[in-house]
Coordinates of C-alpha atoms in Angstrom, one line a residue:
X1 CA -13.2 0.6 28.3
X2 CA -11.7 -0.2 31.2
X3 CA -11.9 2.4 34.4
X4 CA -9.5 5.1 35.6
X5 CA -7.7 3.8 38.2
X6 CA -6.4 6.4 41.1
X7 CA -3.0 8.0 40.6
X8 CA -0.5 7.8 43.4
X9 CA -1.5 11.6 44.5
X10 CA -4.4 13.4 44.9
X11 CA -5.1 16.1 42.0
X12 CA -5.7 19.8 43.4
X13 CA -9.6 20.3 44.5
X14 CA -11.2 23.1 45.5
X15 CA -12.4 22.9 49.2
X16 CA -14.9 25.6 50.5
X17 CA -16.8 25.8 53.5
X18 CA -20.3 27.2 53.9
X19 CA -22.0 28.7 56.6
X20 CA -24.2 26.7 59.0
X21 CA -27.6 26.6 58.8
X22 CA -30.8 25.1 61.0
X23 CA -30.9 22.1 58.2
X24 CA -27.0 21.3 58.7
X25 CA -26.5 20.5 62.6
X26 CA -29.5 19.1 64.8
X27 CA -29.4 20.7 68.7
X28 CA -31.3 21.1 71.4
X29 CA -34.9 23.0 70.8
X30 CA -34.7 26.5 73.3
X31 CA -37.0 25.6 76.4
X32 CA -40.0 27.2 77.5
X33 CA -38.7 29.5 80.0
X34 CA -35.8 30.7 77.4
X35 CA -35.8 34.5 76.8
X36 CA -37.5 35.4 73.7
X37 CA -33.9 36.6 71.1
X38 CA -32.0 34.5 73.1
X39 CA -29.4 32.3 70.5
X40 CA -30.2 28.6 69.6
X41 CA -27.3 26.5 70.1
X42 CA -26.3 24.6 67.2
X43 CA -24.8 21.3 66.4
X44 CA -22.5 20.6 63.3
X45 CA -21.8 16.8 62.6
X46 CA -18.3 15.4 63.7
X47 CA -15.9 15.4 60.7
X48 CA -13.6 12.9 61.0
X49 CA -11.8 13.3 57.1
X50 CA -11.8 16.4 55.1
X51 CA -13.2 15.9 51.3
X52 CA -11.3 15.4 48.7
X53 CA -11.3 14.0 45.2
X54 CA -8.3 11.8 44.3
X55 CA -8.1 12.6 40.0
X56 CA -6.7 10.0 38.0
X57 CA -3.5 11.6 36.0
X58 CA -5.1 10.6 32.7
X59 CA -8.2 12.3 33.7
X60 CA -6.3 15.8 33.7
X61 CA -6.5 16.5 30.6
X62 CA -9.1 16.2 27.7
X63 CA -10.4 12.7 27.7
X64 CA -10.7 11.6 24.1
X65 CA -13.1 8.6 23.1
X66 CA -14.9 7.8 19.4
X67 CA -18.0 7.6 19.0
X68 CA -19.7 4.1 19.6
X69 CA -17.0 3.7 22.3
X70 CA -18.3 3.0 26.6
X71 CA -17.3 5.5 28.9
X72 CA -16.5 4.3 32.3
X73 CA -14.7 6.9 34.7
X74 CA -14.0 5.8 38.2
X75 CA -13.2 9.2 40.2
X76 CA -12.0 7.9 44.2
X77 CA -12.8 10.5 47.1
X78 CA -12.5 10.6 50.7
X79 CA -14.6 11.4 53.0
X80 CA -16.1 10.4 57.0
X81 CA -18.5 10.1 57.5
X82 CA -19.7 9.6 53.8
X83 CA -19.9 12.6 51.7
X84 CA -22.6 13.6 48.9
X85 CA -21.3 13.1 45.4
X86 CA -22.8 15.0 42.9
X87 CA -22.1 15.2 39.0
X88 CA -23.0 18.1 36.4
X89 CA -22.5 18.6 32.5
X90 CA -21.7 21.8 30.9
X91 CA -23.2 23.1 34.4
X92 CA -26.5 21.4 33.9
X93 CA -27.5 17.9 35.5
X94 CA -26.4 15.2 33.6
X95 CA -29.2 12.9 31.4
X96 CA -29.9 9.8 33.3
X97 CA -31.5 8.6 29.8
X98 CA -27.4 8.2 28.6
X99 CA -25.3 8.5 31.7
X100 CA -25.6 6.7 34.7
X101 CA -24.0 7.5 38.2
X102 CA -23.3 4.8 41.2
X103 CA -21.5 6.3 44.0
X104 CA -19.3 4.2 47.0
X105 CA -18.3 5.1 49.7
X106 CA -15.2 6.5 48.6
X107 CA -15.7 6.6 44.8
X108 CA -17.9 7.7 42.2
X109 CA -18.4 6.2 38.9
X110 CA -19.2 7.7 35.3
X111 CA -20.9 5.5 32.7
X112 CA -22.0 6.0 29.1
X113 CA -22.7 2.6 27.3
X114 CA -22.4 4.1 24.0
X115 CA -20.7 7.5 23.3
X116 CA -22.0 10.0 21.0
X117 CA -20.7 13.5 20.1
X118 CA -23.6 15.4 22.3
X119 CA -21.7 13.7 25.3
X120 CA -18.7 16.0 25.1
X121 CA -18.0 18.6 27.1
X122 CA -17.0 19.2 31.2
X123 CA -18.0 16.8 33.7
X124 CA -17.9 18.3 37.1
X125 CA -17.9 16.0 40.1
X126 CA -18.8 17.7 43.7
X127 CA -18.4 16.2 46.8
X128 CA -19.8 18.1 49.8
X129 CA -19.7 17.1 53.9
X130 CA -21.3 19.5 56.2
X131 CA -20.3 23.2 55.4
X132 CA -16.8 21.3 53.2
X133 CA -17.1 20.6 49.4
X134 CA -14.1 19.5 46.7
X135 CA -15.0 19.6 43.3
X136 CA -13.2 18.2 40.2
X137 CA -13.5 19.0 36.6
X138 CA -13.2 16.4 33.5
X139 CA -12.7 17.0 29.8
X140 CA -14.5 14.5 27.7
X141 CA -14.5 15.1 23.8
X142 CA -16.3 12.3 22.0
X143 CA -15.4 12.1 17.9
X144 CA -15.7 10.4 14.7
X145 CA -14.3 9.9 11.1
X146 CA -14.5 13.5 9.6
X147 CA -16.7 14.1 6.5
X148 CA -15.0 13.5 2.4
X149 CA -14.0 16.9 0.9
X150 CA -16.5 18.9 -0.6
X151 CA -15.1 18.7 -3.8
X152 CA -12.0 18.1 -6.1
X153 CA -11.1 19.4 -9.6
X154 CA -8.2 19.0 -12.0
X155 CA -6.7 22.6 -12.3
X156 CA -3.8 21.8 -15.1
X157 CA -2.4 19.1 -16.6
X158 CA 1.3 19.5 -18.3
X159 CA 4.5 17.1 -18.8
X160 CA 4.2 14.4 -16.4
X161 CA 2.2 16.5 -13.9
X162 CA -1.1 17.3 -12.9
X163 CA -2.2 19.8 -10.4
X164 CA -5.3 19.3 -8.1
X165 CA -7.3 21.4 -5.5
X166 CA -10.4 20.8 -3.3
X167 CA -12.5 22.3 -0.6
X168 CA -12.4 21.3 3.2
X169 CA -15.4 18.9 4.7
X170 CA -17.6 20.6 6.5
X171 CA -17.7 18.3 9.3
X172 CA -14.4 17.8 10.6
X173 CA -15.7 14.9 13.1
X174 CA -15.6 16.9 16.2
X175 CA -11.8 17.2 16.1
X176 CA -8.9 18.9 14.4
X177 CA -7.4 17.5 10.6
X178 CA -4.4 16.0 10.4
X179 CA -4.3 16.3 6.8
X180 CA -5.6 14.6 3.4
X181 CA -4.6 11.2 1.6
X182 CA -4.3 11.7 -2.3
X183 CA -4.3 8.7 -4.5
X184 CA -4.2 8.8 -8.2
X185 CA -6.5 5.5 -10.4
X186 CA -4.9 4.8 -14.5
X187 CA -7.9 4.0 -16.4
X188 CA -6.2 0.8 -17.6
X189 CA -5.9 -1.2 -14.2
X190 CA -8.5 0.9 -12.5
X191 CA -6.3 0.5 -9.2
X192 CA -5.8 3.4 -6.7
X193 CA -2.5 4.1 -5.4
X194 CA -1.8 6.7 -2.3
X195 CA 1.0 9.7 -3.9
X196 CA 0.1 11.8 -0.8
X197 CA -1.0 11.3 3.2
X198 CA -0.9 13.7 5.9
X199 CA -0.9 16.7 3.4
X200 CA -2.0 19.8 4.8
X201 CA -3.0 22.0 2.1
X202 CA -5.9 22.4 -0.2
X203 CA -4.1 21.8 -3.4
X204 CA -1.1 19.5 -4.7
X205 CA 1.0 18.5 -7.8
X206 CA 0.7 15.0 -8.5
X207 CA 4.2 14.0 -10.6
X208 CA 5.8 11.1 -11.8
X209 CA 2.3 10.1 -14.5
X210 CA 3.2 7.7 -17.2
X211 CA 2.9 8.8 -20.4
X212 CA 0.2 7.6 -22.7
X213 CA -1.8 6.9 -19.5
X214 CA -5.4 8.3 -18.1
X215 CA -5.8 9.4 -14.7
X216 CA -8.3 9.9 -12.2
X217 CA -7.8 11.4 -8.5
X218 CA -9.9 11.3 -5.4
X219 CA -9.0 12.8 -1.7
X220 CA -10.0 11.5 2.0
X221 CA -9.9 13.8 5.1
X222 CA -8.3 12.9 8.4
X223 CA -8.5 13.2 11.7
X224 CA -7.5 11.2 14.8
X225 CA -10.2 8.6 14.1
X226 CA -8.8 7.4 10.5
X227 CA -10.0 8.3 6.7
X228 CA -13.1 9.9 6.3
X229 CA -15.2 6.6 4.4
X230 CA -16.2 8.3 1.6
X231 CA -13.8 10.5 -1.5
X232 CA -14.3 12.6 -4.0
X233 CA -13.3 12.0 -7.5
X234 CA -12.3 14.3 -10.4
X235 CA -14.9 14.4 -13.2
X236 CA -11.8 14.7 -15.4
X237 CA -8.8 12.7 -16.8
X238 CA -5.5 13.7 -17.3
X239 CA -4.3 12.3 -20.4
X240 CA -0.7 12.4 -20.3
X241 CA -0.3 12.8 -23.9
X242 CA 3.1 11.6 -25.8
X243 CA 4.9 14.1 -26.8
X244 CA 5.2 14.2 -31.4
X245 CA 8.6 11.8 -32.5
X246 CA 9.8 12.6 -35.8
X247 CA 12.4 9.7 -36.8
X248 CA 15.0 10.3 -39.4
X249 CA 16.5 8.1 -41.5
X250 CA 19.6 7.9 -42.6
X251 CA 20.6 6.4 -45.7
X252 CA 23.1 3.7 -46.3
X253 CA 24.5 1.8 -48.8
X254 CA 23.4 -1.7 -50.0
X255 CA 25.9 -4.3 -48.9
X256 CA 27.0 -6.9 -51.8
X257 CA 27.1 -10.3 -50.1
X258 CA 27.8 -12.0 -53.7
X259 CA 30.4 -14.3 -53.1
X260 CA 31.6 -17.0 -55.8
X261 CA 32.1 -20.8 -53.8
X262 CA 34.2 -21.3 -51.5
X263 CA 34.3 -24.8 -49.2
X264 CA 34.8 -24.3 -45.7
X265 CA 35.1 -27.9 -45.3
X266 CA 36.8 -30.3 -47.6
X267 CA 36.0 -33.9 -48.2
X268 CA 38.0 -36.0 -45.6
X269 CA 39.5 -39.4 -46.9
X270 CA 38.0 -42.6 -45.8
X271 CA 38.3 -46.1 -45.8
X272 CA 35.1 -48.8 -45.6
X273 CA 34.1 -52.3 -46.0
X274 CA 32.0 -53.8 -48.7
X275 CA 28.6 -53.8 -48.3
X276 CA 28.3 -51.0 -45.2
X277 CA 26.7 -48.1 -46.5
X278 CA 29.4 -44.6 -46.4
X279 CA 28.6 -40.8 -46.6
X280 CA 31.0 -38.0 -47.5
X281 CA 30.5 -34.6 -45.7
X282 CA 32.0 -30.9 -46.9
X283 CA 31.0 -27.8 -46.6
X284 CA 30.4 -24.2 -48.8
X285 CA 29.8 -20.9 -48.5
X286 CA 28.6 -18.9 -51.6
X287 CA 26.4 -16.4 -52.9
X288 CA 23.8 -16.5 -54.4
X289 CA 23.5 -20.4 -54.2
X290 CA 25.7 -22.5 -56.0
X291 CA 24.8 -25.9 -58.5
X292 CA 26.4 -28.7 -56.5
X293 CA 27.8 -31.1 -58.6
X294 CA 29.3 -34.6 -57.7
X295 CA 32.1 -36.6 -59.5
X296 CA 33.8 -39.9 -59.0
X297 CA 37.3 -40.4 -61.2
X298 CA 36.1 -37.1 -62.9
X299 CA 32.7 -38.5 -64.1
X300 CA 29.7 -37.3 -63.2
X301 CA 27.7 -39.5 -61.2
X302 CA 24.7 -37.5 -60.8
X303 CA 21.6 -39.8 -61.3
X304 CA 22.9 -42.7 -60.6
X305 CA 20.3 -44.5 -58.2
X306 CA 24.0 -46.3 -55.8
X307 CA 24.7 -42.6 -54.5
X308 CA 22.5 -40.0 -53.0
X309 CA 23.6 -36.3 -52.8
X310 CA 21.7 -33.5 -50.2
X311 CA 22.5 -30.1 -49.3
X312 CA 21.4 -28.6 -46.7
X313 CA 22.3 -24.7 -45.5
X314 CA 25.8 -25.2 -47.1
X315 CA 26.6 -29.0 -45.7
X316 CA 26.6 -31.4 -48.9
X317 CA 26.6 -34.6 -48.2
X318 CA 27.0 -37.7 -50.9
X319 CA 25.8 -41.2 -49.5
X320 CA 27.6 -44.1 -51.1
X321 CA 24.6 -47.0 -50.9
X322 CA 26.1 -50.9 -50.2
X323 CA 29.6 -50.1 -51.9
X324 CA 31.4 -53.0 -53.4
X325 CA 35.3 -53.0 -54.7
X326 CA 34.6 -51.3 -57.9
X327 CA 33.6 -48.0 -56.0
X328 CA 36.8 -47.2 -54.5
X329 CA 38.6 -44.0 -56.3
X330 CA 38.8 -40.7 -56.3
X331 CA 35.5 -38.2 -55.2
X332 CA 34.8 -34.2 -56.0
X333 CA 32.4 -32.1 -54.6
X334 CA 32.2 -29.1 -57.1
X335 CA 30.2 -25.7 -56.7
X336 CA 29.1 -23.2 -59.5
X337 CA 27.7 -20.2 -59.3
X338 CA 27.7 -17.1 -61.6
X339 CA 30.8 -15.4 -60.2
X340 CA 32.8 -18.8 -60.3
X341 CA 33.2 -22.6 -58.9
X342 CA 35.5 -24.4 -56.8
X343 CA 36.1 -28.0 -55.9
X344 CA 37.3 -30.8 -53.4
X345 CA 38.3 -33.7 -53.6
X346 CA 38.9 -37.1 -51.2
X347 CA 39.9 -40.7 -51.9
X348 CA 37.8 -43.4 -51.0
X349 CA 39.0 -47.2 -50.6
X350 CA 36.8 -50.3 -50.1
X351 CA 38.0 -52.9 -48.6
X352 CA 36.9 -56.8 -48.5
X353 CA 36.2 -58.4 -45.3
X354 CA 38.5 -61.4 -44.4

């Protein structure tokens, strides 16, 4: 840490003056022919400045630090000819094993390397001239990450809720809470999630649970210095349970989709040339499947190795292989089922290449 640097005016100091004595003024020893009971005539030290200590506005009041952290305090003073600085801790004289004093001539300065709670308390810096003294009084409070809760328990668990409560830490770090974090863990992920920070009280609803899901809880303490490091955890889940479903069904009547044939596409007439292989396309819709059945002039020319007939989700198809000028005529697509049949029909001309 940087040190306190001096504000622009001097903080109030107390300023006393003490009575003289032999040890404070030098003079002239009484002579040899000097009445004995005469008075000694005394000498007190020129004092060219007054003292005073100059307190650094941030210095006024409590003087916070975590533990681990340097302490460095810069206090100016004046002073002529140089005064005697002086510190104290609590009233006591300070422990040169962790603080260490170097005093100017018109400051003093305040070091701990490394700060630990038993450094808290009031610093008191004297600085006496002669018979004169000013004295200053500092605040330092050293702390630290407050201890986990003592414990947590899961009180009640209902709907989507779940209700918690725990017990304070017993060390609070040195410093007041500011509150408690809660976070809620599913036992699916295993993840924690924070529902709650700078809460207050001992106890909470946690809301909002999925249902079907198991949860755990755990709470940190806080204080100025963060989270304490370590949480407890509930020994317990809450199971938010789903809630009984009773379905009903309702009944409904069976749907007839019987329908006899019926072509949603008739056979389009064409013209090709002799020897190029040609295919006739319609379509049907019918239930349940029809018997497709094709016919050229009326004859049924199922079989016969020149055509090839598919169907396929309703599309028939009939592939007329190499045609020559005796397959010219008249073609019928025709569909049978049990509640009927129906038929299309298309000419077809061949034609001989010039």
């Amino acid at each position: 840490m940087e040190a306190a640097t001096a504000p622009e005016v001097a903080a109030e100091s107390k300023l006393k003056v003490k009575e003289a004595s032999p040890a404070d003024a030098e003079g002239p020893q009484a002579s040899p022919g000097q009445e004995a009971g005469s008075p000694t005539l005394q000498l007190l030290p020129l004092i060219e400045e007054h003292p005073k200590i100059w307190l650094p506005r941030a210095l006024r009041q409590t003087y916070i630090r975590k533990v681990g952290d340097t302490v460095n305090l810069l206090i100016p003073f004046q002073g002529k000819p140089k005064p005697q600085a002086t510190w104290t801790h609590d009233g006591c004289a300070l422990d040169t094993s962790r603080v260490s004093v170097r005093n100017g001539e018109r400051d003093s300065i305040l070091f701990i390397r490394e700060a630990q709670r038993a450094d808290s308390g009031r610093y008191q810096l004297r600085v006496q001239l002669g018979g004169l003294e000013a004295t200053a009084t500092i605040d330092i409070l050293v702390i630290e990450r407050p201890g986990p809760p003592q414990s947590i328990k899961l009180v009640d668990v209902w709907g989507f809720n779940a209700t918690l409560e725990w017990t304070p830490p017993q060390d609070t770090g040195n410093t007041a809470l500011l509150g408690y974090t809660v976070q809620k863990a599913d036992t699916k992920s295993g993840l924690w999630f924070t529902v709650l920070e700078h809460y207050h009280r001992t106890s909470c609803v946690v809301s909002d649970l999925i249902i079907g899901n198991s949860y755990a809880f755990r709470v940190f303490a806080e204080n100025q210095c963060g989270l304490s490091e370590t949480a407890p955890i509930t020994t317990d889940l809450a199971h938010i349970q789903k809630a009984a479903t009773v379905y009903k069904t309702k009944g409904f009547a069976q749907r007839d989709f019987s329908e006899a044939p019926k072509f949603t596409q008739p056979l389009a007439d064409c013209t090709t040339v002799t020897g190029y292989n040609t295919q006739l396309f319609c379509c049907v819709r019918a239930s349940p499947r029809p018997k497709i059945i094709w016919l050229k002039n009326k004859m049924d020319i199922q079989g016969n190795p020149k055509y090839r007939a598919l169907t396929h989700l309703g599309i028939c198809s009939l592939e007329i292989r190499k045609p020559g000028p005796f397959d010219g005529g008249i073609y019928t697509c025709k569909a049978v089922n049990a509640l009927g049949e129906a038929s299309v029909d298309c000419r077809v001309d061949v034609k001989v290449p010039n």
